[in-house]
């Protein structure tokens, strides 16, 4: 009896592998193989294209990296001007220490004398930022309170070169012409708003201000174009503020010359300018 049980058990163990062997194995069809090969080909080609695109992009960045950097820097400065942000911090400090000023004099300026094409982008940007944008940011910060008070005075120092263009100072002239235009437009806006009848906007057009005695203008008749010291220039600007002058020339005898230059044809202005210079 026991022998029969043992034989049955052995037979079952022996038959188990044979039953597993009889089970049909899954067969990969032709469609499956084709699909797999197609995926592999697509992946292979995508890798090749990706490497090619990456190499072209790296070469482009290598050749144009500096240009892209300068372009991105200019775009960011247009969106969020860093000069305005740092300047606003200083203006907030002014309000905290002395309150809202009723007289604001925009006197910051920088100058560069050389051919236009020799100016670097950074030099042009600095000239425009200091000479023109600085005036805009400061005026924008304090004008609102002047309107609320109903009184105040904005003074912006331009230049004779904001009235007439000369060679070798192209970015400087552009920035100073901008200051002249800003003061004229702002004076009209304040006047027509009806909210600031007692607010005056003054543009100052100095010829040459220097505390160095041997500075001489390159002109045939230098006595016509007086070189002022900073102290004398400040005294005359304060006098102009008290008189509520909208336009002030330094020295004052330049005003009829500048007025006449705007009436004359450009060809005659050029003849006059060339004759006056050495």
XYZ file of C-alpha atoms in Angstrom:
278
model
C 0.000 0.000 0.000
C 2.701 2.371 0.993
C 4.659 1.442 -2.109
C 1.697 2.340 -4.326
C 1.382 5.762 -2.670
C 5.085 6.412 -3.222
C 4.822 5.423 -6.886
C 1.858 7.753 -7.423
C 3.766 10.643 -5.784
C 6.815 10.023 -7.952
C 4.677 9.829 -11.073
C 3.025 13.179 -10.232
C 6.407 14.845 -9.723
C 7.681 13.414 -12.974
C 4.604 14.443 -14.934
C 4.681 18.089 -13.675
C 7.681 19.173 -15.791
C 6.153 17.412 -18.791
C 2.892 19.329 -18.341
C 4.799 22.625 -18.085
C 6.753 21.708 -21.176
C 3.481 21.045 -23.039
C 2.278 24.703 -22.347
C 2.616 26.782 -25.561
C 5.253 29.536 -25.413
C 4.181 33.043 -26.490
C 5.357 33.771 -30.010
C 6.287 37.362 -30.930
C 4.430 38.287 -34.075
C 5.785 40.075 -37.112
C 3.835 43.264 -36.301
C 5.403 43.432 -32.832
C 8.910 43.062 -34.242
C 8.276 45.765 -36.858
C 6.892 48.163 -34.245
C 9.889 47.652 -31.994
C 12.331 48.203 -34.845
C 10.463 51.372 -35.866
C 10.673 52.770 -32.327
C 14.378 52.037 -32.182
C 14.967 53.789 -35.522
C 12.976 56.853 -34.422
C 14.870 57.063 -31.114
C 18.178 56.674 -32.928
C 17.376 59.476 -35.355
C 16.092 61.729 -32.585
C 19.378 61.279 -30.754
C 21.319 62.224 -33.901
C 19.135 65.291 -34.520
C 19.387 66.300 -30.837
C 23.185 66.095 -30.896
C 23.249 68.131 -34.124
C 20.939 70.838 -32.717
C 22.948 70.986 -29.491
C 26.242 71.375 -31.363
C 24.802 74.158 -33.556
C 23.384 75.941 -30.488
C 26.698 75.726 -28.642
C 28.549 77.099 -31.665
C 26.036 79.940 -31.972
C 26.413 80.812 -28.294
C 30.172 80.665 -28.640
C 30.164 83.123 -31.555
C 27.363 85.397 -30.334
C 27.518 85.052 -26.564
C 28.749 88.607 -25.976
C 26.112 90.083 -28.277
C 23.361 88.105 -26.560
C 24.636 89.194 -23.150
C 24.552 92.874 -24.117
C 21.107 92.488 -25.698
C 19.724 90.780 -22.597
C 21.275 93.432 -20.372
C 19.686 96.233 -22.408
C 16.277 94.516 -22.332
C 16.442 94.077 -18.558
C 17.443 97.704 -18.079
C 14.473 98.779 -20.195
C 12.080 96.652 -18.145
C 13.579 97.384 -14.702
C 16.123 100.234 -14.961
C 18.742 99.552 -12.249
C 19.683 103.225 -12.101
C 16.126 104.124 -11.208
C 16.019 101.503 -8.447
C 19.234 102.702 -6.787
C 18.266 106.354 -7.306
C 14.838 105.859 -5.772
C 16.483 104.540 -2.616
C 18.446 107.806 -2.342
C 15.319 109.871 -2.990
C 13.407 108.025 -0.284
C 16.271 108.846 2.090
C 15.981 112.539 1.129
C 12.275 112.561 1.974
C 12.882 110.831 5.298
C 15.631 113.274 6.351
C 14.389 116.651 5.054
C 10.839 115.987 3.859
C 9.399 116.792 0.430
C 11.523 119.508 -1.240
C 9.733 122.415 -2.912
C 12.737 123.267 -5.125
C 14.517 120.473 -7.018
C 17.639 121.154 -9.114
C 18.651 118.361 -11.493
C 22.349 119.045 -11.911
C 23.924 115.611 -12.487
C 25.770 115.356 -15.785
C 28.608 113.648 -17.638
C 30.450 114.604 -20.829
C 32.458 112.874 -23.527
C 34.127 114.494 -26.550
C 35.055 112.128 -29.390
C 33.687 110.794 -32.713
C 30.323 109.072 -32.452
C 31.503 105.682 -33.755
C 34.219 105.494 -31.083
C 31.657 105.584 -28.260
C 31.039 102.188 -26.710
C 27.460 101.076 -25.949
C 28.256 101.405 -22.247
C 29.432 105.024 -22.676
C 26.301 105.993 -24.607
C 24.068 104.275 -22.056
C 25.811 106.068 -19.180
C 25.530 109.477 -20.886
C 21.804 109.061 -21.495
C 21.159 107.570 -18.042
C 22.929 110.329 -16.122
C 22.055 113.339 -18.279
C 18.458 112.542 -19.261
C 16.975 109.630 -17.327
C 18.257 111.009 -14.018
C 16.223 114.173 -14.642
C 13.114 112.123 -15.384
C 13.379 109.869 -12.315
C 14.053 112.736 -9.857
C 11.313 114.942 -11.301
C 8.835 112.063 -11.290
C 9.605 111.356 -7.628
C 8.924 114.873 -6.292
C 6.494 116.498 -8.736
C 3.410 114.776 -7.314
C 3.864 116.327 -3.885
C 4.438 119.774 -5.457
C 1.111 119.436 -7.279
C -0.609 118.474 -4.024
C 0.900 121.521 -2.295
C 0.135 123.774 -5.252
C 3.669 125.172 -5.402
C 7.209 124.140 -6.307
C 10.051 124.607 -8.761
C 11.805 122.048 -10.992
C 15.179 123.116 -12.424
C 17.012 120.973 -14.990
C 20.514 121.873 -16.144
C 20.757 121.302 -19.885
C 23.471 122.892 -22.057
C 24.088 125.177 -25.005
C 24.604 121.825 -26.757
C 20.988 121.073 -25.912
C 20.130 123.999 -28.157
C 22.520 123.377 -31.051
C 24.286 120.234 -32.232
C 28.047 120.069 -32.748
C 30.453 117.384 -33.916
C 32.127 114.890 -31.548
C 29.397 115.227 -28.896
C 26.532 113.312 -30.521
C 25.325 111.284 -27.476
C 25.830 114.296 -25.199
C 23.784 116.541 -27.505
C 21.067 113.899 -27.737
C 20.777 113.705 -23.951
C 20.769 117.496 -23.475
C 18.246 118.050 -26.269
C 16.124 115.529 -24.367
C 16.404 117.597 -21.168
C 15.303 120.728 -23.042
C 12.340 118.876 -24.532
C 11.425 117.393 -21.146
C 11.304 120.786 -19.414
C 9.235 122.389 -22.193
C 6.750 119.506 -22.299
C 6.509 119.285 -18.504
C 5.881 123.037 -18.202
C 2.993 122.733 -20.664
C 1.558 119.673 -18.921
C 1.619 121.345 -15.507
C 0.163 124.564 -16.932
C -2.736 122.844 -18.702
C -3.527 120.465 -15.838
C -4.894 123.333 -13.733
C -3.411 121.716 -10.605
C -0.055 123.404 -10.449
C -0.445 127.039 -11.426
C 2.308 127.982 -8.959
C 4.746 125.313 -10.169
C 7.558 126.545 -12.415
C 9.822 124.435 -14.638
C 13.174 125.939 -15.643
C 15.765 124.783 -18.188
C 19.307 126.099 -17.684
C 21.618 126.256 -20.730
C 25.207 126.936 -19.618
C 28.055 127.398 -22.080
C 31.031 126.374 -19.939
C 31.347 126.066 -16.159
C 34.780 125.402 -14.713
C 36.789 126.176 -11.596
C 40.045 125.898 -13.565
C 41.329 129.341 -14.583
C 43.263 128.188 -17.667
C 40.219 126.652 -19.400
C 39.762 128.549 -22.670
C 37.042 127.883 -25.253
C 38.264 127.050 -28.746
C 36.724 130.236 -30.208
C 37.948 133.332 -32.053
C 36.046 135.666 -29.712
C 36.141 134.018 -26.264
C 34.885 137.194 -24.565
C 31.457 136.532 -26.101
C 31.314 133.187 -24.313
C 32.050 133.779 -20.664
C 33.439 130.846 -18.644
C 31.667 130.810 -15.260
C 32.890 129.371 -12.002
C 30.525 126.932 -10.233
C 29.862 129.562 -7.551
C 28.903 132.242 -10.071
C 26.766 129.787 -12.051
C 24.898 128.771 -8.874
C 24.310 132.441 -7.986
C 22.772 133.152 -11.389
C 20.625 130.007 -11.284
C 19.218 131.026 -7.885
C 18.448 134.474 -9.290
C 16.622 132.851 -12.202
C 14.598 130.680 -9.790
C 13.496 133.767 -7.854
C 12.362 135.365 -11.103
C 10.540 132.166 -12.201
C 12.415 132.132 -15.501
C 11.470 129.180 -17.684
C 14.705 129.375 -19.683
C 18.071 130.603 -18.460
C 21.268 130.986 -20.488
C 24.675 131.148 -18.811
C 26.016 133.670 -19.606
C 22.789 135.575 -20.305
C 24.218 137.359 -23.367
C 24.060 134.043 -25.245
C 20.272 134.171 -25.374
C 19.914 136.542 -28.391
C 22.577 134.554 -30.261
C 20.727 131.299 -29.619
C 17.375 132.830 -30.542
C 18.834 134.193 -33.771
C 20.414 130.832 -34.599
C 16.972 129.221 -34.633
C 15.688 131.784 -37.144
C 18.594 131.533 -39.580
C 18.684 128.793 -42.246
C 20.861 125.841 -41.325
C 23.429 126.717 -44.009
C 23.989 130.167 -42.447
C 24.146 128.663 -38.929
C 26.891 126.338 -40.140
C 28.842 129.207 -41.716
C 28.574 131.181 -38.482
C 29.611 128.207 -36.340
C 32.587 127.341 -38.556
C 33.715 130.981 -38.547
C 33.547 131.247 -34.742
C 35.722 128.161 -34.184
C 39.447 127.928 -34.723
